[in-house]
C-alpha positions as protocol buffer text, in pm:
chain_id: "A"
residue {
  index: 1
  type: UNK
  ca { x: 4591 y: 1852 z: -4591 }
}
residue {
  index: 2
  type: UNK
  ca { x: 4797 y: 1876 z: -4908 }
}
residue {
  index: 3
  type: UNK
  ca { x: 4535 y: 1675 z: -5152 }
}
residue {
  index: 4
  type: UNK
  ca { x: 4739 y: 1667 z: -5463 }
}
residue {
  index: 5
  type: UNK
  ca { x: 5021 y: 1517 z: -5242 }
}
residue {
  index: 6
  type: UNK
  ca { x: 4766 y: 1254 z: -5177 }
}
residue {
  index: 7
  type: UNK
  ca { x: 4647 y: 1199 z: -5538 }
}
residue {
  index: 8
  type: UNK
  ca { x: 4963 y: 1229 z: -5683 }
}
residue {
  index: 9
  type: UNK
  ca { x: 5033 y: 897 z: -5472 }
}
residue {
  index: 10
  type: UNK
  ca { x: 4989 y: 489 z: -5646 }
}
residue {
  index: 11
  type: UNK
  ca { x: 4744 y: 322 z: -5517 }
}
residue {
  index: 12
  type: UNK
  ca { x: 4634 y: -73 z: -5495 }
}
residue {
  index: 13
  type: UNK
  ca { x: 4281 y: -131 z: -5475 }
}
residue {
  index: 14
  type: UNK
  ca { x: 4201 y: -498 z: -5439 }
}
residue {
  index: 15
  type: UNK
  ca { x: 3792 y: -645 z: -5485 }
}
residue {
  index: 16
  type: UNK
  ca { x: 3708 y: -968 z: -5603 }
}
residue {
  index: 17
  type: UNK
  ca { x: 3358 y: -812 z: -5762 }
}
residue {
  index: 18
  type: UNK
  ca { x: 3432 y: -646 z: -6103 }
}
residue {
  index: 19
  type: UNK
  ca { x: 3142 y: -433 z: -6072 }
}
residue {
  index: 20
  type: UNK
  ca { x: 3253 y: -320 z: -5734 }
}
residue {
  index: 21
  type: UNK
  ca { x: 3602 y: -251 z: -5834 }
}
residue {
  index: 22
  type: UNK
  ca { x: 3540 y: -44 z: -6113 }
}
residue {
  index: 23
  type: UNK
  ca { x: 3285 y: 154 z: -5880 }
}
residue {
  index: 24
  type: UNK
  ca { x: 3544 y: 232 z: -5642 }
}
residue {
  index: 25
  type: UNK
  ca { x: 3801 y: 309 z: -5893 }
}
residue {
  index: 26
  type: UNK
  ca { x: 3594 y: 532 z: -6069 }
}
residue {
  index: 27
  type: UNK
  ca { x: 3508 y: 735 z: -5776 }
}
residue {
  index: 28
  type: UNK
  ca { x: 3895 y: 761 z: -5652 }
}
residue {
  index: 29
  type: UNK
  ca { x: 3917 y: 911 z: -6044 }
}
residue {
  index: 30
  type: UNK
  ca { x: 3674 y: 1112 z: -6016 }
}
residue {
  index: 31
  type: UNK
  ca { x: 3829 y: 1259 z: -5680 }
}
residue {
  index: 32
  type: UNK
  ca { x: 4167 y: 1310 z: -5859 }
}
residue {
  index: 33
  type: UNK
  ca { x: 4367 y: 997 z: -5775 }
}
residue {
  index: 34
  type: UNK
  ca { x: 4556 y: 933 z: -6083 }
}
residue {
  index: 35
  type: UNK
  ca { x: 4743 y: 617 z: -6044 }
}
residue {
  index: 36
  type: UNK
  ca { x: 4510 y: 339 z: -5956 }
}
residue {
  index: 37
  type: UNK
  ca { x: 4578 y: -15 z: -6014 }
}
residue {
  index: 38
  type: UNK
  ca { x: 4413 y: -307 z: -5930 }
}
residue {
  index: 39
  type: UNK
  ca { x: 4345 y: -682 z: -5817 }
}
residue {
  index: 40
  type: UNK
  ca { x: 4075 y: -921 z: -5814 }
}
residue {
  index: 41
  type: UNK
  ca { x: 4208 y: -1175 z: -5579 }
}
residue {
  index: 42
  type: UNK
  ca { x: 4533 y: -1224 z: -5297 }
}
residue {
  index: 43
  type: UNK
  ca { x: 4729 y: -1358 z: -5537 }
}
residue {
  index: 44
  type: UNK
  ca { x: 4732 y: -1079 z: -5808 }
}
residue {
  index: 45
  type: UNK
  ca { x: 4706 y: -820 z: -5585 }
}
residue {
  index: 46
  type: UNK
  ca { x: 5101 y: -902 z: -5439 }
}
residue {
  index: 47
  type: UNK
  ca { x: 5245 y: -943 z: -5765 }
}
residue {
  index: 48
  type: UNK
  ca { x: 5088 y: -599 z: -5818 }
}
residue {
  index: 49
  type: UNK
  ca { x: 5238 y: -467 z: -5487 }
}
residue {
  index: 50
  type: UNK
  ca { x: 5551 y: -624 z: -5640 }
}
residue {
  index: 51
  type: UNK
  ca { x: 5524 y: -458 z: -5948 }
}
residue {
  index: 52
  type: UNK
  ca { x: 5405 y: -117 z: -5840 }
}
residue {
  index: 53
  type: UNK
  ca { x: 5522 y: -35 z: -5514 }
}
residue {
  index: 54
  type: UNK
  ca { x: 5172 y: 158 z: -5399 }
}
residue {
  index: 55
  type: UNK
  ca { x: 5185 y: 426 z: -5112 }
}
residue {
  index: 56
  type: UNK
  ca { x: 4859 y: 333 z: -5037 }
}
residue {
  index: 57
  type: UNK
  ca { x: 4622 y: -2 z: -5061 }
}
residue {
  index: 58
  type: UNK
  ca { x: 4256 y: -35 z: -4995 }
}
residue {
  index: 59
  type: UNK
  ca { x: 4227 y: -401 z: -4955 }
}
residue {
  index: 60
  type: UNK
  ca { x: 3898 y: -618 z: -4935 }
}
residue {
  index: 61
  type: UNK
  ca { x: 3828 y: -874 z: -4648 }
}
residue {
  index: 62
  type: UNK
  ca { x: 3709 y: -1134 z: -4831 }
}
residue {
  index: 63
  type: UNK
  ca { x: 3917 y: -1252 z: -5137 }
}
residue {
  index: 64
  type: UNK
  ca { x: 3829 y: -1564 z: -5331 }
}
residue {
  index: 65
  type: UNK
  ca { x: 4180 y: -1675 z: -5226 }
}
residue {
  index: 66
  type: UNK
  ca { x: 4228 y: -1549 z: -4888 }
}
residue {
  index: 67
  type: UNK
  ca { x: 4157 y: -1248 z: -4713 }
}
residue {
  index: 68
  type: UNK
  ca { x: 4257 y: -922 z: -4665 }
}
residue {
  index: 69
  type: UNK
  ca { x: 4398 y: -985 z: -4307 }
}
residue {
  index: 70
  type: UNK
  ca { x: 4654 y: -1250 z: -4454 }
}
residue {
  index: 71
  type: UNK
  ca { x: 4707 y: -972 z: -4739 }
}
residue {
  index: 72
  type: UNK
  ca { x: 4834 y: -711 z: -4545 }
}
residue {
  index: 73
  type: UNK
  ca { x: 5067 y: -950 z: -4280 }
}
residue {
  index: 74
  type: UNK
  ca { x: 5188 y: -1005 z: -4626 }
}
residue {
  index: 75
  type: UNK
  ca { x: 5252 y: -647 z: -4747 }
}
residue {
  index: 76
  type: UNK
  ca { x: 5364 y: -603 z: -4384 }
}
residue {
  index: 77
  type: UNK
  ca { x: 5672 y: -781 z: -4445 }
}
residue {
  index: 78
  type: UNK
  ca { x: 5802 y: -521 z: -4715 }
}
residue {
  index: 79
  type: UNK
  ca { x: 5574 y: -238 z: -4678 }
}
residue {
  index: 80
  type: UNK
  ca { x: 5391 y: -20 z: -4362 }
}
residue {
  index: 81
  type: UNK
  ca { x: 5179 y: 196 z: -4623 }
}
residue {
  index: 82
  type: UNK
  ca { x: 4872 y: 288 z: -4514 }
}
residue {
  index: 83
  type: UNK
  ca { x: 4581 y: 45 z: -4557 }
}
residue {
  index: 84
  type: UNK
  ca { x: 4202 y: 129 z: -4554 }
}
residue {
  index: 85
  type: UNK
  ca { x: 4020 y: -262 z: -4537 }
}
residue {
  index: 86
  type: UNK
  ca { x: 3707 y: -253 z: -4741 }
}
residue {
  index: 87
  type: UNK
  ca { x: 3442 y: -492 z: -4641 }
}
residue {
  index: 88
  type: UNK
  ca { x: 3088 y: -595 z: -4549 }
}
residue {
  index: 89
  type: UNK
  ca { x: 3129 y: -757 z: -4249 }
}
residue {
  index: 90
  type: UNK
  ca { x: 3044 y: -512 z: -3924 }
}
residue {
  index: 91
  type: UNK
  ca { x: 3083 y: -756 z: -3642 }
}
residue {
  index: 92
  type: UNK
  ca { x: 3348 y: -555 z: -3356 }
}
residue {
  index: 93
  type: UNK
  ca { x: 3580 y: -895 z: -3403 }
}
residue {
  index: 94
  type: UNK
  ca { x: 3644 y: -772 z: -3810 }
}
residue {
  index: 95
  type: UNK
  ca { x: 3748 y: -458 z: -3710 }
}
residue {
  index: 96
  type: UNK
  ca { x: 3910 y: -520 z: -3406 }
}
residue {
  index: 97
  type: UNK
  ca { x: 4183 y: -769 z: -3636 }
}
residue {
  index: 98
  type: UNK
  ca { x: 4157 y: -463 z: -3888 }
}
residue {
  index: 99
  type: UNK
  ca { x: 4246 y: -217 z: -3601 }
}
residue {
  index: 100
  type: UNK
  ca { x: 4500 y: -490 z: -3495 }
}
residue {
  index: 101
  type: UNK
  ca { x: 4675 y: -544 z: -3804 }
}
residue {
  index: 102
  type: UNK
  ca { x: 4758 y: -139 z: -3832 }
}
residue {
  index: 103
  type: UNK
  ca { x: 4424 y: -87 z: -4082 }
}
């Protein structure tokens, strides 16, 4: 795999925990992704999409205004990036609709 291909790509992480964000956008820094932007609810996160036009999104399931799910039919509608859901939950139905969705 061509990794600076991959972190030369934008990417839209989306948490609703500050502490948690910055964690996970560190460590994508750290491992040479370059352009990371980010959201802290549904809302921000698709005027962001808007705005940035990622090539990648890791989205979490449970936003303070919705969910991830309902975030990426969203995206869907303009966008098939890829999309990694990031989440707590580990019953089969969460990642069965993950799965489902294209996740």
């Amino acid at each position: 795999m061509d990794y600076a291909l991959l972190h030369s790509k934008r990417l839209l992480l989306v948490d609703d925990e500050p502490e948690l964000l910055a964690l996970v956008s560190d460590i994508l820094t750290d491992a040479g992704f370059g352009e990371i932007f980010t959201a802290a609810n549904a809302k921000d996160a698709l005027e962001r999409f808007d705005e940035v036009n990622p090539e990648l999104a890791i989205l979490d399931v449970m936003l303070p205004d919705g969910d991830g799910f309902s975030l990426m039919r969203q995206v869907r509608k303009s966008s098939d990036i890829p999309v990694i859901f990031l989440t707590a939950k580990d019953e089969p139905i969460d990642r069965i609709s993950g799965l489902g969705l294209g996740g």
